[in-house]
Amino acid sequence: MHLSRFPRVSLAHLPTPLEHLPRFSKHLGGPEIWVKRDDCTGLASGGNKTRKLEFVMGDALRSGADTVLTVGAVQSNHVRQTAAAACKLGLACEVLLERRIESASEVYTSSGNVLLDRLFGAVLHEYPAGSDFETLLDEHAARIRKGGGKPYVIPGGASNRIGALGYVNCALELLAQANERGLVIDHLVSATGSAGTQAGLIVGLKATHSNVPLLGIGVGAPQALQEQKVFDLAIETAAFVGAEGSVERGDVVANCDYVGEAYGVPTAAMNDAVLTLARTEGLLFDPVYSGKALAGLIDLVQKGYFGEAGNIVFLHTGGSAGLFAYADQLKFD
Ligand SMILES: *Cc1c(COP(=O)(O)O)cnc(C)c1O
C-alpha cells in the first residue's frame, strides 16, 4: 500500500500519541490499557474525522470544488471537523443536520458541536429524523450548482473508501509506534458508527499481516447490520489501495450490546465510564461514541472477553465537544 498516491491535505497533528493508562488499568484489574489519542488530531478540538478529511478534502480540492456539502446528526463531530476543515481550506460548507433525538433539550440543540458549526460559519439545514438524505443531498447539490457553485458531497462520517484511507494510515501509524517501543498489541478496540474507522483499520491491520484483532463497539445499528456495513466498506477500501483479498468476513467483529435505548441517548454505563476515565486519568470521552465504547471495553474486560491479553489499545476517537451538549444529562456525583 502506498497512500501518498492519493490526493491529501494536511489537517491533522500526526502521529497522535500512544499513551499507557496505568491508573485506569489498575482500576480495571485486567490487561494494560493504552489509548491511541485520535482525540488529539488537533482540528477544532480533534477527533477521528480529521484523518478521513485529509483524504476527502484532498479529493474535493482535486475536483475543483468551492463548497463542501455533508450530513450528520445535530451533535455530529464529523460536521464540526468538516466545517473547520472547510474554513482552513477556503471552502464554503453546507450541512444537512438530522434531528435524530426527539425531545432534545435547548442545550443539546445549541451547545457543543452545533455551537462550533455556527462559529465556523457553516450553513445549517435541519431535517427530521429519517428524512431521505440521499435525495436531499442531490437536491442541495443541484441548488448550489444552479447558483454557480461547485459542490462536493461528503457522505455522513466521511465514511467512503476515500475517507477510510485515513484509518488505513492510522493502522500503519499505530503498528509503527508499537514496533518502535516493543509493545505487543493483543487487541485493538474502537467505537464504530458510520463504519469508515473500523473499515480502514481492518484493511491496514490485515494488509500488513499484523495479526492484531480489532473489536468495534457499535453506537447505533444492530450487530449484523453494523458488521455488514463495515465489511462492505473494507472490501471496497482494500480494492482501492490494491490490497484485494486481505479482508475476510470473519475479521469484522462488532459488539452492539452497549448502545442502550438508541443512538445518542445516554446510558448509565457510559456515564460511569466517562466519569472513571476523567477521574483516573484526566481524560475526556464523549457520551455518544467513545464513552459507550469505553463502557463496552470495561464490561468486556470484566467478563474476561480478552482472555490472557497483556495489552489492549483503545482508539480514542474524540468527541469531547459533545460533552457540553449533554450538560443536563450527565451525572457527576
Ligand atoms: C464518528 C465518530 C465515531 C465513529 O467512527 P465511524 O468512522 O463513523 O465509524 C467514533 N467516535 C467519535 C467521537 C466520532 O465522532
Coordinates of C-alpha atoms and ligand atoms in Angstrom, one line a residue:
M1 CA 0.0 0.0 0.0
H2 CA 1.3 3.4 -0.9
L3 CA -1.0 6.1 0.5
S4 CA 0.9 9.0 -0.9
R5 CA -0.6 8.1 -4.3
F6 CA -3.9 9.6 -3.1
P7 CA -4.6 13.3 -3.0
R8 CA -4.4 14.5 0.6
V9 CA -4.2 17.8 2.5
S10 CA -2.6 18.1 5.9
L11 CA -5.2 18.8 8.6
A12 CA -4.2 16.6 11.5
H13 CA -1.4 16.6 14.0
L14 CA 0.2 13.2 13.3
P15 CA 1.3 10.9 14.6
T16 CA -1.2 11.1 17.5
P17 CA 0.3 9.9 20.8
L18 CA 0.0 6.3 22.1
E19 CA -0.3 6.5 25.8
H20 CA -0.4 4.0 28.7
L21 CA -3.2 4.4 31.2
P22 CA -1.6 2.9 34.4
R23 CA -4.3 4.2 36.9
F24 CA -7.2 3.0 34.8
S25 CA -5.5 -0.3 34.1
K26 CA -5.0 -0.9 37.8
H27 CA -8.6 0.2 38.5
L28 CA -9.8 -2.4 36.0
G29 CA -7.5 -5.1 37.3
G30 CA -7.0 -6.7 33.9
P31 CA -4.8 -6.2 30.9
E32 CA -2.8 -3.0 30.5
I33 CA -4.9 -0.4 28.6
W34 CA -3.3 2.0 26.2
V35 CA -5.0 4.8 24.3
K36 CA -4.3 5.9 20.7
R37 CA -5.0 9.6 21.1
D38 CA -7.0 10.5 18.0
D39 CA -8.9 12.9 20.2
C40 CA -5.7 14.9 19.7
T41 CA -5.8 15.2 15.9
G42 CA -5.8 19.0 16.5
L43 CA -8.5 20.3 14.3
A44 CA -11.2 22.3 16.2
S45 CA -10.8 20.1 19.3
G46 CA -9.9 16.9 17.3
G47 CA -11.4 13.6 16.6
N48 CA -11.3 10.8 14.1
K49 CA -13.0 12.6 11.2
T50 CA -9.9 14.7 10.7
R51 CA -7.8 11.8 9.4
K52 CA -10.6 10.9 6.9
L53 CA -11.0 14.6 5.9
E54 CA -7.3 14.8 4.9
F55 CA -8.1 12.4 2.0
V56 CA -11.7 13.5 1.4
M57 CA -10.7 17.2 1.3
G58 CA -7.7 16.3 -0.9
D59 CA -10.2 14.8 -3.4
A60 CA -12.6 17.8 -3.1
L61 CA -9.8 20.2 -4.0
R62 CA -8.7 18.0 -6.9
S63 CA -12.3 18.1 -8.2
G64 CA -12.2 21.9 -8.2
A65 CA -15.0 22.2 -5.6
D66 CA -15.7 25.5 -3.9
T67 CA -18.3 24.2 -1.5
V68 CA -18.5 21.0 0.6
L69 CA -21.9 19.6 1.5
T70 CA -22.3 17.0 4.1
V71 CA -24.8 15.4 6.6
G72 CA -24.8 14.4 10.2
A73 CA -26.8 14.3 13.5
V74 CA -27.3 17.6 15.3
Q75 CA -24.3 16.9 17.6
S76 CA -22.2 15.4 14.8
N77 CA -18.4 15.6 15.4
H78 CA -18.0 14.9 11.7
V79 CA -19.9 18.1 10.8
R80 CA -17.8 20.1 13.2
Q81 CA -14.5 18.9 11.8
T82 CA -15.7 19.3 8.2
A83 CA -16.8 22.9 8.9
A84 CA -13.4 23.7 10.4
A85 CA -11.5 22.0 7.6
A86 CA -13.6 24.0 5.0
C87 CA -12.5 27.2 6.8
K88 CA -8.9 26.2 6.7
L89 CA -9.1 25.4 3.0
G90 CA -11.2 28.4 2.0
L91 CA -14.2 26.4 1.0
A92 CA -17.9 27.1 1.8
C93 CA -19.6 24.5 3.9
E94 CA -23.3 23.5 3.9
V95 CA -24.7 20.8 6.2
L96 CA -27.9 18.8 6.5
L97 CA -28.5 18.2 10.2
E98 CA -30.7 15.3 11.2
R99 CA -32.7 15.8 14.4
R100 CA -32.2 12.2 15.4
I101 CA -33.1 12.8 19.0
E102 CA -36.7 13.6 19.7
S103 CA -37.3 15.8 22.8
A104 CA -33.8 17.2 22.6
S105 CA -33.2 19.9 25.1
E106 CA -32.2 23.5 24.4
V107 CA -28.6 22.8 25.4
Y108 CA -28.5 19.8 23.1
T109 CA -29.7 21.8 20.1
S110 CA -27.5 24.9 20.7
S111 CA -24.3 23.9 22.6
G112 CA -21.4 21.6 21.9
N113 CA -20.8 20.8 18.2
V114 CA -23.6 22.9 16.9
L115 CA -22.1 26.0 18.6
L116 CA -18.8 25.3 16.8
D117 CA -20.5 24.6 13.5
R118 CA -22.0 28.1 13.7
L119 CA -18.7 29.6 14.8
F120 CA -17.1 28.2 11.6
G121 CA -19.9 29.7 9.6
A122 CA -21.3 26.5 8.2
V123 CA -24.8 26.9 6.6
L124 CA -27.0 24.5 8.5
H125 CA -30.2 23.0 7.2
E126 CA -32.2 21.0 9.7
Y127 CA -34.4 18.0 8.9
P128 CA -36.5 15.5 10.9
A129 CA -35.1 12.0 11.8
G130 CA -35.4 9.5 9.0
S131 CA -35.5 12.1 6.1
D132 CA -34.3 10.8 2.8
F133 CA -30.8 12.4 3.0
E134 CA -29.5 10.9 -0.3
T135 CA -32.2 12.7 -2.2
L136 CA -31.8 15.9 -0.1
L137 CA -28.0 15.9 -0.7
D138 CA -28.7 15.7 -4.5
E139 CA -31.2 18.5 -4.3
H140 CA -28.9 20.8 -2.3
A141 CA -26.0 20.0 -4.6
A142 CA -28.2 20.9 -7.6
R143 CA -29.2 24.2 -5.9
I144 CA -25.6 25.1 -5.3
R145 CA -24.7 24.3 -8.9
K146 CA -27.6 26.4 -10.1
G147 CA -26.2 29.3 -8.1
G148 CA -22.9 28.9 -9.9
G149 CA -21.1 27.0 -7.1
K150 CA -19.2 23.7 -7.4
P151 CA -20.3 21.4 -4.6
Y152 CA -18.5 18.3 -3.4
V153 CA -20.7 15.9 -1.4
I154 CA -19.1 14.2 1.6
P155 CA -21.1 11.2 3.0
G156 CA -22.1 11.0 6.7
G157 CA -19.0 10.5 8.8
A158 CA -16.8 10.8 5.7
S159 CA -17.2 7.1 5.5
N160 CA -16.4 6.1 2.0
R161 CA -13.3 4.4 0.5
I162 CA -11.5 7.8 0.3
G163 CA -12.2 8.7 4.0
A164 CA -11.3 5.2 5.1
L165 CA -7.8 5.7 3.8
G166 CA -7.3 7.9 6.9
Y167 CA -7.7 4.8 9.1
V168 CA -5.6 2.6 6.9
N169 CA -3.0 5.2 7.6
C170 CA -3.8 5.1 11.3
A171 CA -3.3 1.4 11.5
L172 CA 0.1 1.7 9.9
E173 CA 1.0 4.6 12.2
L174 CA -0.1 2.6 15.3
L175 CA 1.9 -0.5 14.3
A176 CA 5.0 1.6 13.7
Q177 CA 4.6 3.1 17.2
A178 CA 4.1 -0.3 18.8
N179 CA 7.1 -1.8 16.9
E180 CA 9.3 1.1 17.9
R181 CA 8.7 0.7 21.6
G182 CA 8.4 -3.1 21.6
L183 CA 4.7 -3.1 22.6
V184 CA 2.7 -6.2 21.6
I185 CA -0.9 -5.2 20.9
D186 CA -3.1 -8.1 21.8
H187 CA -6.4 -6.3 20.9
L188 CA -7.4 -3.0 19.4
V189 CA -10.8 -1.6 20.4
S190 CA -12.7 1.3 18.8
A191 CA -16.2 2.8 18.6
T192 CA -17.9 2.1 15.3
G193 CA -20.7 4.1 13.7
S194 CA -20.7 5.1 10.0
A195 CA -18.0 2.4 9.6
G196 CA -15.1 4.2 8.0
T197 CA -12.9 4.0 11.0
Q198 CA -13.2 0.3 11.6
A199 CA -13.1 -0.5 7.8
G200 CA -9.9 1.5 7.3
L201 CA -8.3 0.0 10.4
I202 CA -9.1 -3.6 9.4
V203 CA -7.6 -3.1 5.9
G204 CA -4.4 -1.6 7.4
L205 CA -4.1 -4.4 10.1
K206 CA -4.8 -7.2 7.7
A207 CA -2.8 -6.0 4.7
T208 CA 0.2 -5.8 6.9
H209 CA -0.4 -9.3 8.4
S210 CA -0.2 -7.7 11.8
N211 CA -2.4 -10.3 13.5
V212 CA -4.0 -7.7 15.7
P213 CA -7.7 -8.4 16.2
L214 CA -10.0 -5.4 16.1
L215 CA -13.2 -5.1 18.0
G216 CA -15.7 -2.4 17.1
I217 CA -18.2 -1.3 19.7
G218 CA -21.4 -0.2 18.0
V219 CA -23.2 3.0 18.9
G220 CA -26.4 2.7 16.9
A221 CA -27.1 -0.1 14.4
P222 CA -27.6 -3.7 15.5
Q223 CA -24.7 -6.1 15.1
A224 CA -25.5 -7.9 11.8
L225 CA -26.1 -4.6 10.0
Q226 CA -23.1 -2.9 11.5
E227 CA -20.7 -5.7 10.6
Q228 CA -22.0 -5.9 7.1
K229 CA -21.6 -2.1 6.6
V230 CA -18.0 -2.3 7.9
F231 CA -17.2 -5.4 5.8
D232 CA -18.6 -3.9 2.6
L233 CA -16.6 -0.7 3.0
A234 CA -13.5 -2.7 4.0
I235 CA -13.7 -4.7 0.8
E236 CA -14.1 -1.6 -1.3
T237 CA -11.3 0.2 0.6
A238 CA -8.9 -2.8 0.2
A239 CA -9.5 -2.9 -3.6
F240 CA -9.0 0.9 -3.7
V241 CA -5.5 0.6 -2.1
G242 CA -4.5 -2.5 -4.0
A243 CA -4.9 -4.9 -1.1
E244 CA -7.7 -7.1 -2.6
G245 CA -8.3 -10.3 -0.7
S246 CA -6.8 -9.1 2.5
V247 CA -10.0 -8.8 4.5
E248 CA -12.4 -11.7 5.3
R249 CA -15.8 -11.5 6.7
G250 CA -14.6 -13.1 10.0
D251 CA -12.2 -10.2 10.5
V252 CA -15.0 -7.8 11.1
V253 CA -16.4 -8.0 14.6
A254 CA -18.7 -5.5 16.1
N255 CA -20.3 -5.8 19.6
C256 CA -23.5 -3.7 19.6
D257 CA -24.6 -4.5 23.2
Y258 CA -23.8 -1.1 24.6
V259 CA -26.0 1.2 22.5
G260 CA -28.7 1.3 25.2
E261 CA -32.0 2.9 24.1
A262 CA -30.8 4.5 20.9
Y263 CA -28.0 6.4 19.2
G264 CA -27.0 9.4 21.2
V265 CA -29.2 8.5 24.2
P266 CA -27.0 8.3 27.4
T267 CA -26.6 5.0 29.3
A268 CA -25.7 4.6 32.9
A269 CA -22.6 2.6 31.9
M270 CA -21.5 5.3 29.5
N271 CA -21.9 7.9 32.3
D272 CA -19.8 5.7 34.7
A273 CA -17.1 5.1 32.0
V274 CA -16.8 8.8 31.2
L275 CA -16.5 9.6 34.9
T276 CA -14.0 6.8 35.6
L277 CA -11.6 7.9 32.8
A278 CA -11.9 11.6 33.9
R279 CA -11.1 10.7 37.5
T280 CA -8.4 8.1 37.0
E281 CA -6.6 9.6 34.0
G282 CA -7.8 13.2 33.5
L283 CA -9.2 12.2 30.0
L284 CA -12.3 13.4 28.3
F285 CA -14.6 10.9 26.5
D286 CA -17.9 11.7 24.8
P287 CA -21.5 10.5 25.5
V288 CA -22.4 9.3 22.0
Y289 CA -19.3 7.3 20.8
S290 CA -16.2 6.9 22.8
G291 CA -18.0 6.8 26.1
K292 CA -20.3 4.0 25.0
A293 CA -17.3 2.2 23.5
L294 CA -15.4 2.5 26.8
A295 CA -18.4 1.2 28.7
G296 CA -18.1 -1.8 26.4
L297 CA -14.4 -2.2 26.9
I298 CA -14.8 -2.1 30.7
D299 CA -17.6 -4.6 30.7
L300 CA -15.8 -7.0 28.3
V301 CA -12.6 -6.9 30.4
Q302 CA -14.7 -7.7 33.5
K303 CA -16.3 -10.6 31.7
G304 CA -12.9 -12.0 30.6
Y305 CA -13.6 -11.5 26.9
F306 CA -10.0 -10.6 26.2
G307 CA -8.6 -13.8 27.9
E308 CA -4.9 -13.6 28.7
A309 CA -4.4 -10.4 26.7
G310 CA -1.5 -8.3 28.1
N311 CA -2.1 -5.1 26.2
I312 CA -5.3 -3.6 24.8
V313 CA -5.2 -0.4 22.8
F314 CA -8.3 1.7 22.8
L315 CA -8.6 4.1 19.9
H316 CA -9.8 7.4 21.4
T317 CA -11.9 8.7 18.5
G318 CA -12.6 12.1 20.3
G319 CA -15.9 13.8 20.6
S320 CA -15.4 15.7 23.8
A321 CA -17.0 18.9 22.3
G322 CA -20.2 16.9 22.5
L323 CA -20.0 16.6 26.3
F324 CA -21.2 20.2 26.7
A325 CA -24.4 19.4 24.8
Y326 CA -25.1 16.7 27.5
A327 CA -24.5 19.0 30.4
D328 CA -28.1 18.5 31.7
Q329 CA -28.0 14.7 31.2
L330 CA -24.7 13.5 32.7
K331 CA -24.5 12.8 36.4
F332 CA -21.2 13.7 38.1
D333 CA -21.6 12.6 41.8
Ligands
LIG1 C1 -17.8 9.4 14.1 C2 -17.3 9.0 15.4 C3 -17.0 7.7 15.6 C4 -17.3 6.6 14.7 O1 -16.5 6.5 13.6 P1 -17.1 5.9 12.2 O2 -16.0 6.0 11.3 O3 -18.2 6.8 11.9 O4 -17.5 4.5 12.5 C5 -16.5 7.4 16.9 N1 -16.2 8.3 17.8 C6 -16.4 9.6 17.6 C7 -16.1 10.6 18.6 C8 -17.0 10.0 16.3 O5 -17.2 11.3 16.1

